[in-house]
mmCIF file of C-alpha atoms and ligand atoms in Angstrom:
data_model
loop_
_atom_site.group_PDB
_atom_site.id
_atom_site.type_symbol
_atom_site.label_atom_id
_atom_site.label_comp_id
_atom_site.label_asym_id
_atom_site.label_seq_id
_atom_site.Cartn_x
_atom_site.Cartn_y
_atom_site.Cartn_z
ATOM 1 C CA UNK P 1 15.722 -11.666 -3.259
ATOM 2 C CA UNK P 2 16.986 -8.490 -4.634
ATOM 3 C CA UNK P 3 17.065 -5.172 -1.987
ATOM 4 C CA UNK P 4 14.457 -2.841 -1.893
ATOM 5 C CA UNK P 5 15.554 0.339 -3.804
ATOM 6 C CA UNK P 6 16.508 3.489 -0.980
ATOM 7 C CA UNK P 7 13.244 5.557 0.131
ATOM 8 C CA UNK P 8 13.363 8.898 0.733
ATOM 9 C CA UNK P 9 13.829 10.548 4.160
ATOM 10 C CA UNK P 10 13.415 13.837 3.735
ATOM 11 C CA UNK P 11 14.048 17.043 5.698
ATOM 12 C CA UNK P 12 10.885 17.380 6.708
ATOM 13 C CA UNK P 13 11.188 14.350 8.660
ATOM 14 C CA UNK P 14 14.058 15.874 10.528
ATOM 15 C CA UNK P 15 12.054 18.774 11.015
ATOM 16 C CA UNK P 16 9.132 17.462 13.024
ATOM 17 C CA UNK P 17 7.042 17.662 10.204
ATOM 18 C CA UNK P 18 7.529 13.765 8.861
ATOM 19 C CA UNK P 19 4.194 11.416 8.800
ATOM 20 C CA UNK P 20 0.629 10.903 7.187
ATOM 21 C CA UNK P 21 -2.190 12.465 8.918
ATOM 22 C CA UNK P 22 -5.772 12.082 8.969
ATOM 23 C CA UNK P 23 -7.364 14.445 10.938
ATOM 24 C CA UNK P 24 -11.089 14.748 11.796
ATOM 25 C CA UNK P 25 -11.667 12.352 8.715
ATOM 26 C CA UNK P 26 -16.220 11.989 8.357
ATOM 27 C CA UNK P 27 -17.108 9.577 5.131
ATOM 28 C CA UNK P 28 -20.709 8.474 4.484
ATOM 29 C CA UNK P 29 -21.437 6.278 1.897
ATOM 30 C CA UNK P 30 -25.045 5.439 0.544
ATOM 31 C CA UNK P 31 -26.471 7.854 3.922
ATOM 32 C CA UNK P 32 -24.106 5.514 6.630
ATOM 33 C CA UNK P 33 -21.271 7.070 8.254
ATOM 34 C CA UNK P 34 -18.390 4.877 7.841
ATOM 35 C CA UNK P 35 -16.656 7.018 10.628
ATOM 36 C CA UNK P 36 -16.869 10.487 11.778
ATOM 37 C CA UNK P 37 -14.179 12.394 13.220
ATOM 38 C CA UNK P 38 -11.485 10.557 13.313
ATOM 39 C CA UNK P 39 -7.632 10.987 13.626
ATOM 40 C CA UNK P 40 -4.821 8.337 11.891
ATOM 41 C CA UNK P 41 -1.451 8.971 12.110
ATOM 42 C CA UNK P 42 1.527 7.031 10.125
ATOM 43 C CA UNK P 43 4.625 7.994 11.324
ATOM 44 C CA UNK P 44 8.026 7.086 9.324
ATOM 45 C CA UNK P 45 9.795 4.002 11.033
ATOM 46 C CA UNK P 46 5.785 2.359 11.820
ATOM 47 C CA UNK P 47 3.935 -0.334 10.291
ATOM 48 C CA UNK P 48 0.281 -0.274 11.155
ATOM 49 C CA UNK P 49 -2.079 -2.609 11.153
ATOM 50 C CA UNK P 50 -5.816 -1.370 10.061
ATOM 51 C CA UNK P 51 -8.132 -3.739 10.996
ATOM 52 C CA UNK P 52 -11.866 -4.084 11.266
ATOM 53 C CA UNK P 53 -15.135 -6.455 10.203
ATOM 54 C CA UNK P 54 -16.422 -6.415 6.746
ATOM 55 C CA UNK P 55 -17.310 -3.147 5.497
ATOM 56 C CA UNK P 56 -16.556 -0.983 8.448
ATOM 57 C CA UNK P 57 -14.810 1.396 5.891
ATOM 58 C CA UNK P 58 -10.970 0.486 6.157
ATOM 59 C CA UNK P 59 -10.641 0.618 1.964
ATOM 60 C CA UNK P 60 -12.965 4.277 1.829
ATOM 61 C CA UNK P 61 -10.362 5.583 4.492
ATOM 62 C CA UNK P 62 -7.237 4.322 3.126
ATOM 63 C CA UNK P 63 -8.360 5.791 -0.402
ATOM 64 C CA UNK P 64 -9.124 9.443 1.619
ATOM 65 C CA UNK P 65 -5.517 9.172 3.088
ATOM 66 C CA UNK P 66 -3.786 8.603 -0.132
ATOM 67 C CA UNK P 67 -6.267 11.361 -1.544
ATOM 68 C CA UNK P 68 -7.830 9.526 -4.518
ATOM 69 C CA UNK P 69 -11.535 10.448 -2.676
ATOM 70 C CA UNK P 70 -11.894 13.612 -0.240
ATOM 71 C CA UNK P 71 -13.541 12.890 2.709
ATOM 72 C CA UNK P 72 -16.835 14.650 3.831
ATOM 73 C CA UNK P 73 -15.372 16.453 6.928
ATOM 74 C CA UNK P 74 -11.664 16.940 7.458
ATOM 75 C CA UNK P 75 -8.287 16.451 5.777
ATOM 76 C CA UNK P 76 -5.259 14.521 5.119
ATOM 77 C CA UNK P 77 -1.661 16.061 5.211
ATOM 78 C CA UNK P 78 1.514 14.207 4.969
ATOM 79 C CA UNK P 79 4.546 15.782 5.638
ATOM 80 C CA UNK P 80 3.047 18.883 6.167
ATOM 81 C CA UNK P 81 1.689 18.968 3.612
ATOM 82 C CA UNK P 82 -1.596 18.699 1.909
ATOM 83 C CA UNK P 83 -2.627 15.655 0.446
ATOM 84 C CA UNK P 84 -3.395 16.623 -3.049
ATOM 85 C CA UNK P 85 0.528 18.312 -2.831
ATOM 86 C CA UNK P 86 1.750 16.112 -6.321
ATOM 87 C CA UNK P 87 5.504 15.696 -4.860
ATOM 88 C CA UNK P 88 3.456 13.387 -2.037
ATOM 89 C CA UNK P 89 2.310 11.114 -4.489
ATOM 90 C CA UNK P 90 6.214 10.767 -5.714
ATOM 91 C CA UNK P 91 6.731 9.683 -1.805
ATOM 92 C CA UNK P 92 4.054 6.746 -1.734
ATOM 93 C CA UNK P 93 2.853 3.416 -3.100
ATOM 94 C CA UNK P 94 -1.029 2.788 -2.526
ATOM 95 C CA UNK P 95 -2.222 -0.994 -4.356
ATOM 96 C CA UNK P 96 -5.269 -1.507 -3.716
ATOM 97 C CA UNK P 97 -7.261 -4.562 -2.723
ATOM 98 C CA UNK P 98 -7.995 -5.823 -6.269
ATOM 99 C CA UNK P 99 -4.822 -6.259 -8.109
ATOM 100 C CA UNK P 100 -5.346 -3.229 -10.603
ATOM 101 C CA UNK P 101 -3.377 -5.128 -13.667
ATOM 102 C CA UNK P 102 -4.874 -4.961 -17.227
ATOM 103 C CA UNK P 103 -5.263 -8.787 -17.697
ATOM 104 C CA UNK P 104 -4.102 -8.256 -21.390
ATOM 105 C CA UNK P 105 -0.934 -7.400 -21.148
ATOM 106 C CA UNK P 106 2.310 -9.550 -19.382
ATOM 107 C CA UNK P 107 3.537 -9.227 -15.768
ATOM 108 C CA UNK P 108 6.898 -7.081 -17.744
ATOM 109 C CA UNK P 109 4.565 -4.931 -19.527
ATOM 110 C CA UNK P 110 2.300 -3.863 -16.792
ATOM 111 C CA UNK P 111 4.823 -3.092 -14.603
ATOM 112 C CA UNK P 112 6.744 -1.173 -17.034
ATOM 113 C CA UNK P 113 3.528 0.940 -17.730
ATOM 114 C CA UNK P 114 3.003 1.444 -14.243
ATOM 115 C CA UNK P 115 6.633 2.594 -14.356
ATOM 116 C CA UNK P 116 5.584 4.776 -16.882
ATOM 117 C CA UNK P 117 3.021 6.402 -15.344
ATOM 118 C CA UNK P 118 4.730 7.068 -11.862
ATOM 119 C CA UNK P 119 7.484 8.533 -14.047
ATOM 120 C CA UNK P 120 9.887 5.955 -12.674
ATOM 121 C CA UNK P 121 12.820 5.030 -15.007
ATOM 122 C CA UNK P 122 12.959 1.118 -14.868
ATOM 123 C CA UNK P 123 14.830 -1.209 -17.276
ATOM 124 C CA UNK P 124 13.721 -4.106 -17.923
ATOM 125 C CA UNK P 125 16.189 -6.105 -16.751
ATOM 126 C CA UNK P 126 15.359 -4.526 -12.989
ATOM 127 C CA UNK P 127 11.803 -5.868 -13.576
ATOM 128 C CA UNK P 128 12.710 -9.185 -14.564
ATOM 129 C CA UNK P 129 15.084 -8.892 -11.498
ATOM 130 C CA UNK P 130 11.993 -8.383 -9.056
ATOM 131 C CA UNK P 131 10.018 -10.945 -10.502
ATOM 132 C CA UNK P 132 11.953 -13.401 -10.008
ATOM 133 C CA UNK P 133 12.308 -12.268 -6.551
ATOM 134 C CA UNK P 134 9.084 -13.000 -6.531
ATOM 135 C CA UNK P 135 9.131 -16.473 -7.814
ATOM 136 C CA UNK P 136 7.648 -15.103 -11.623
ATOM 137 C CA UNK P 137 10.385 -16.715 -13.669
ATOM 138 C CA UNK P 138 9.312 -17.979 -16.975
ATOM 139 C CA UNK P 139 5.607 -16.297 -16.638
ATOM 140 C CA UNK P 140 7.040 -12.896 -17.535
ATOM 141 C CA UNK P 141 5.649 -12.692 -20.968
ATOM 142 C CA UNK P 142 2.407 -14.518 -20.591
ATOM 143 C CA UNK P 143 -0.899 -12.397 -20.193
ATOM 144 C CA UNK P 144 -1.332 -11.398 -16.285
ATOM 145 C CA UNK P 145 -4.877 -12.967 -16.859
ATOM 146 C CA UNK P 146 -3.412 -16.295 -17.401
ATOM 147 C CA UNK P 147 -1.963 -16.106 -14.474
ATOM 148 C CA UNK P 148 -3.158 -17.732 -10.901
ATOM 149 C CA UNK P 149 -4.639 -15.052 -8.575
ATOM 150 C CA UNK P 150 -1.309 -15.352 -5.848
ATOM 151 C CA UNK P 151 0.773 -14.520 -9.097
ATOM 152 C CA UNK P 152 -1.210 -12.005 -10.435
ATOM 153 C CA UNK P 153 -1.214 -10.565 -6.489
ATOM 154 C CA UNK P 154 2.573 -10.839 -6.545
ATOM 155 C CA UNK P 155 2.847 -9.059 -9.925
ATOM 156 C CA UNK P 156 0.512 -6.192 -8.161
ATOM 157 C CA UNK P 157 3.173 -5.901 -5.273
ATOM 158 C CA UNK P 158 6.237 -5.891 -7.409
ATOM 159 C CA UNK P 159 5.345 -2.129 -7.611
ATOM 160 C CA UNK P 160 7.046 -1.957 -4.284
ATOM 161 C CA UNK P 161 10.106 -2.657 -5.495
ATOM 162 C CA UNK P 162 10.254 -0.320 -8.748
ATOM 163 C CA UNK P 163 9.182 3.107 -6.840
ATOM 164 C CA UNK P 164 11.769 4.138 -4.071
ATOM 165 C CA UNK P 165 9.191 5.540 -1.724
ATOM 166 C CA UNK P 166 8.380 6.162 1.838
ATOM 167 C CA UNK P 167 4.567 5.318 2.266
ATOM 168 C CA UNK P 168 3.182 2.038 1.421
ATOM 169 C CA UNK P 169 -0.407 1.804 2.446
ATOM 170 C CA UNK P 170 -1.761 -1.390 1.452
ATOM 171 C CA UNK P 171 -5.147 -3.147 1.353
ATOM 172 C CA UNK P 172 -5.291 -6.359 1.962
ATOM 173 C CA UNK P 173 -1.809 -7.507 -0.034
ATOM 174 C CA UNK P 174 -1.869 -11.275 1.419
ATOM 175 C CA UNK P 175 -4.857 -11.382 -0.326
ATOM 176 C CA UNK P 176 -3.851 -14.711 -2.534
ATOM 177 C CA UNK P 177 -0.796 -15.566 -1.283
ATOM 178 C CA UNK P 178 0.551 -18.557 -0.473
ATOM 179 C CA UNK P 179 2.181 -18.936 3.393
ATOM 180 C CA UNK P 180 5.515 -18.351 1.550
ATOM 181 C CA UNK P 181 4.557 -15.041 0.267
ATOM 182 C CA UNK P 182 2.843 -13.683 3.283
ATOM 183 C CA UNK P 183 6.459 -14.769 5.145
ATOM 184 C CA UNK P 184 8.278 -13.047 2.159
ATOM 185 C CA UNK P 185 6.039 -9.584 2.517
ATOM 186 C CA UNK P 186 6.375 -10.115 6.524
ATOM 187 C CA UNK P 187 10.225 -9.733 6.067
ATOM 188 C CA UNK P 188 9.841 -6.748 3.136
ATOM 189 C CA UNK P 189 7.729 -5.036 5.354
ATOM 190 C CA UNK P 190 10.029 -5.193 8.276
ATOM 191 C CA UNK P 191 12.967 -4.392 6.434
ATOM 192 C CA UNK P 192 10.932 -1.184 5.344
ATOM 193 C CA UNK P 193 10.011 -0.001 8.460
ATOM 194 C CA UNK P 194 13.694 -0.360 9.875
ATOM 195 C CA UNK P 195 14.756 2.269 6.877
ATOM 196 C CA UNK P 196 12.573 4.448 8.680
ATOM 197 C CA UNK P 197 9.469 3.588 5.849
ATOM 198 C CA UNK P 198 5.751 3.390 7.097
ATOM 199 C CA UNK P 199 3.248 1.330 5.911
ATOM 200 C CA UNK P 200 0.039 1.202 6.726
ATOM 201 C CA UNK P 201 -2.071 -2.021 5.751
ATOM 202 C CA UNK P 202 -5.432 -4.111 5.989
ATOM 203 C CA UNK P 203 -5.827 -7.617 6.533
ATOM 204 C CA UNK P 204 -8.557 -9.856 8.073
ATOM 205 C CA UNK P 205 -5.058 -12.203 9.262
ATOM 206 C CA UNK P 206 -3.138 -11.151 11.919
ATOM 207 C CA UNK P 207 0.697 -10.465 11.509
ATOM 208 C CA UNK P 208 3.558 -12.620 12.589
ATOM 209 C CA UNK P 209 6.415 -11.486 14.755
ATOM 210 C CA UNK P 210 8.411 -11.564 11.233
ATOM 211 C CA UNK P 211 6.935 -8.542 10.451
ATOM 212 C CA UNK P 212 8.356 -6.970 13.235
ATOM 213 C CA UNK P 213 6.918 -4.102 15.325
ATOM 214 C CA UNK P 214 3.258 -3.080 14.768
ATOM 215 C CA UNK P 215 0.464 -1.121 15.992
ATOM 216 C CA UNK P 216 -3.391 -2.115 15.602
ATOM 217 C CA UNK P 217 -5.758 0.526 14.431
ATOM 218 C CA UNK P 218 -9.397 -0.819 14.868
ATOM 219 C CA UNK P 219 -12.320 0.540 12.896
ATOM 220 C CA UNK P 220 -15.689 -0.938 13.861
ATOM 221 C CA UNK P 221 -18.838 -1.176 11.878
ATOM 222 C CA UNK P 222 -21.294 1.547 12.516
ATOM 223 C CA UNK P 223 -24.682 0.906 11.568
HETATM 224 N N1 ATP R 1 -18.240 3.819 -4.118
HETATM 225 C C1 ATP R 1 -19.119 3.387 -3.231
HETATM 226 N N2 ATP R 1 -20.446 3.638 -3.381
HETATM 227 C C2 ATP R 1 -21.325 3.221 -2.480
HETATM 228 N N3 ATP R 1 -21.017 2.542 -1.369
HETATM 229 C C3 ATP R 1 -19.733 2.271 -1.162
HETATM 230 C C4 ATP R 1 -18.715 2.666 -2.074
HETATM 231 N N4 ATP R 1 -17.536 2.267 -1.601
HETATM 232 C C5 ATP R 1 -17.779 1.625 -0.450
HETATM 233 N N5 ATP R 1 -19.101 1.628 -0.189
HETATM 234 C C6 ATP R 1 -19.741 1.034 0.983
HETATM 235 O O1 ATP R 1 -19.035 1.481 2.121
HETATM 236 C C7 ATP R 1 -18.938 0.430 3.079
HETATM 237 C C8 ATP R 1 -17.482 0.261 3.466
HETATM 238 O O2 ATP R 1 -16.775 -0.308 2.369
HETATM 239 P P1 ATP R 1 -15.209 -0.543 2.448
HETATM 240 O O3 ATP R 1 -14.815 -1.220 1.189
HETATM 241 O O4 ATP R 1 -14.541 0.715 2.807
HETATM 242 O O5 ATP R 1 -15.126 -1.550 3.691
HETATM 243 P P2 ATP R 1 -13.926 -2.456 4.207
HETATM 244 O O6 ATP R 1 -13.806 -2.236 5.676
HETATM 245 O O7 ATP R 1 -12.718 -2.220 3.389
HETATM 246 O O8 ATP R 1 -14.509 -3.906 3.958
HETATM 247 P P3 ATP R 1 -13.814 -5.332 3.632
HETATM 248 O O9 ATP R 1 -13.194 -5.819 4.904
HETATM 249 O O10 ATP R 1 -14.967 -6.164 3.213
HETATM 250 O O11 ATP R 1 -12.834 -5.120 2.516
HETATM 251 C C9 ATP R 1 -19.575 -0.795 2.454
HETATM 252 O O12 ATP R 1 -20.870 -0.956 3.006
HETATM 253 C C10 ATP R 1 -19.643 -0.462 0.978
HETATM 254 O O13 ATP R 1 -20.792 -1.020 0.365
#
């Protein structure tokens, strides 16, 4: 498997200041509070483990702390800095729980898209590199909707690879994967962490000692 590209570890870091922050973070959906009042904190060098039943709210708050919804009370600052600050998003990888692929297009040309977007300069022999770190050789060129769900999954966390960046927040990316790939993002994950990354993640299946250090973060259902 090829290395993960360097993250950043900025001054800010040095300076105290390092870390995603949710602070007094309220979200209601349809008239139910999800949660009210509550404080998250991802520190550089920590993987965290967000877990909680069925619809307790983990996706609603990991999409408030990478600032793609605002919350109804509170706020989210990373690094000290706000949220909605653009060079964060230059800083972080957020893939969601669905893959987020457009099923039209190959494995090589969504990711260089993505690439694209993020304003990341990627060639394509560095994607063809990382899929085939992630077992994807031969099925770079074939529609990603003809493709099982594990590989589409392990076409949506390839992104991890192609952005250099400090926070990785993650819902549910085992979602799919075969024993070998949860083993394989185990050992990414705890490769990131000891380059001082942070990720902080969602999974109904409990983590193996491969991934290293972790903390639990439990959200319960509030009816
Ligand atoms: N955009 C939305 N509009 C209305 N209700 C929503 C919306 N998004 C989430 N909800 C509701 O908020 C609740 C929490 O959903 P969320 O996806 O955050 O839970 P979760 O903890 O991630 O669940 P799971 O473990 O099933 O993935 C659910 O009852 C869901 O129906």
């Amino acid at each position: 498997m090829i290395e993960c590209l360097p993250i950043f570890y900025s001054q800010r870091a040095e300076q105290g200041l390092s870390g995603l922050i949710g602070n007094n973070l309220t979200c209601y959906k349809q008239d139910r509070c999800l949660f009210q009042n509550l404080n998250i904190h991802l520190q550089s060098g920590e993987l965290v483990h967000l877990r909680g039943p069925n619809g307790a709210g983990k996706t609603s708050l990991m999409r408030i702390l990478v600032g793609l919804t605002s919350p109804e009370k509170g706020g989210v600052r990373c690094n000290g800095l706000d949220i909605s600050t653009p060079a964060i998003a230059k800083d972080m990888v957020f893939i969601g729980h669905k893959p987020g692929l457009n099923g039209l297009l190959s494995a090589e040309e969504n990711l260089m898209y993505w690439s694209a977007q993020h304003e990341i300069a990627v060639s394509s022999t560095a994607i063809h590199e990382v899929l085939e770190s992630l077992s994807l050789v031969g099925m770079e060129e074939i529609p990603v909707k003809n493709l099982s769900a594990g590989q589409q999954r392990r076409v949506a966390l390839a992104r991890l690879w192609l952005k250099p960046a400090t926070f990785w927040l993650l819902d549910e990316p085992f979602t799919s994967l075969d024993t070998e790939g949860i083993a394989m993002m185990e050992t990414v994950f705890a490769r990131h962490v000891s380059r001082h990354g942070a990720i902080l993640m969602t999974s109904h299946q409990s983590l193996s000692e491969r991934a290293g250090p972790f903390r639990i973060e439990q959200l319960e259902y509030q009816l």
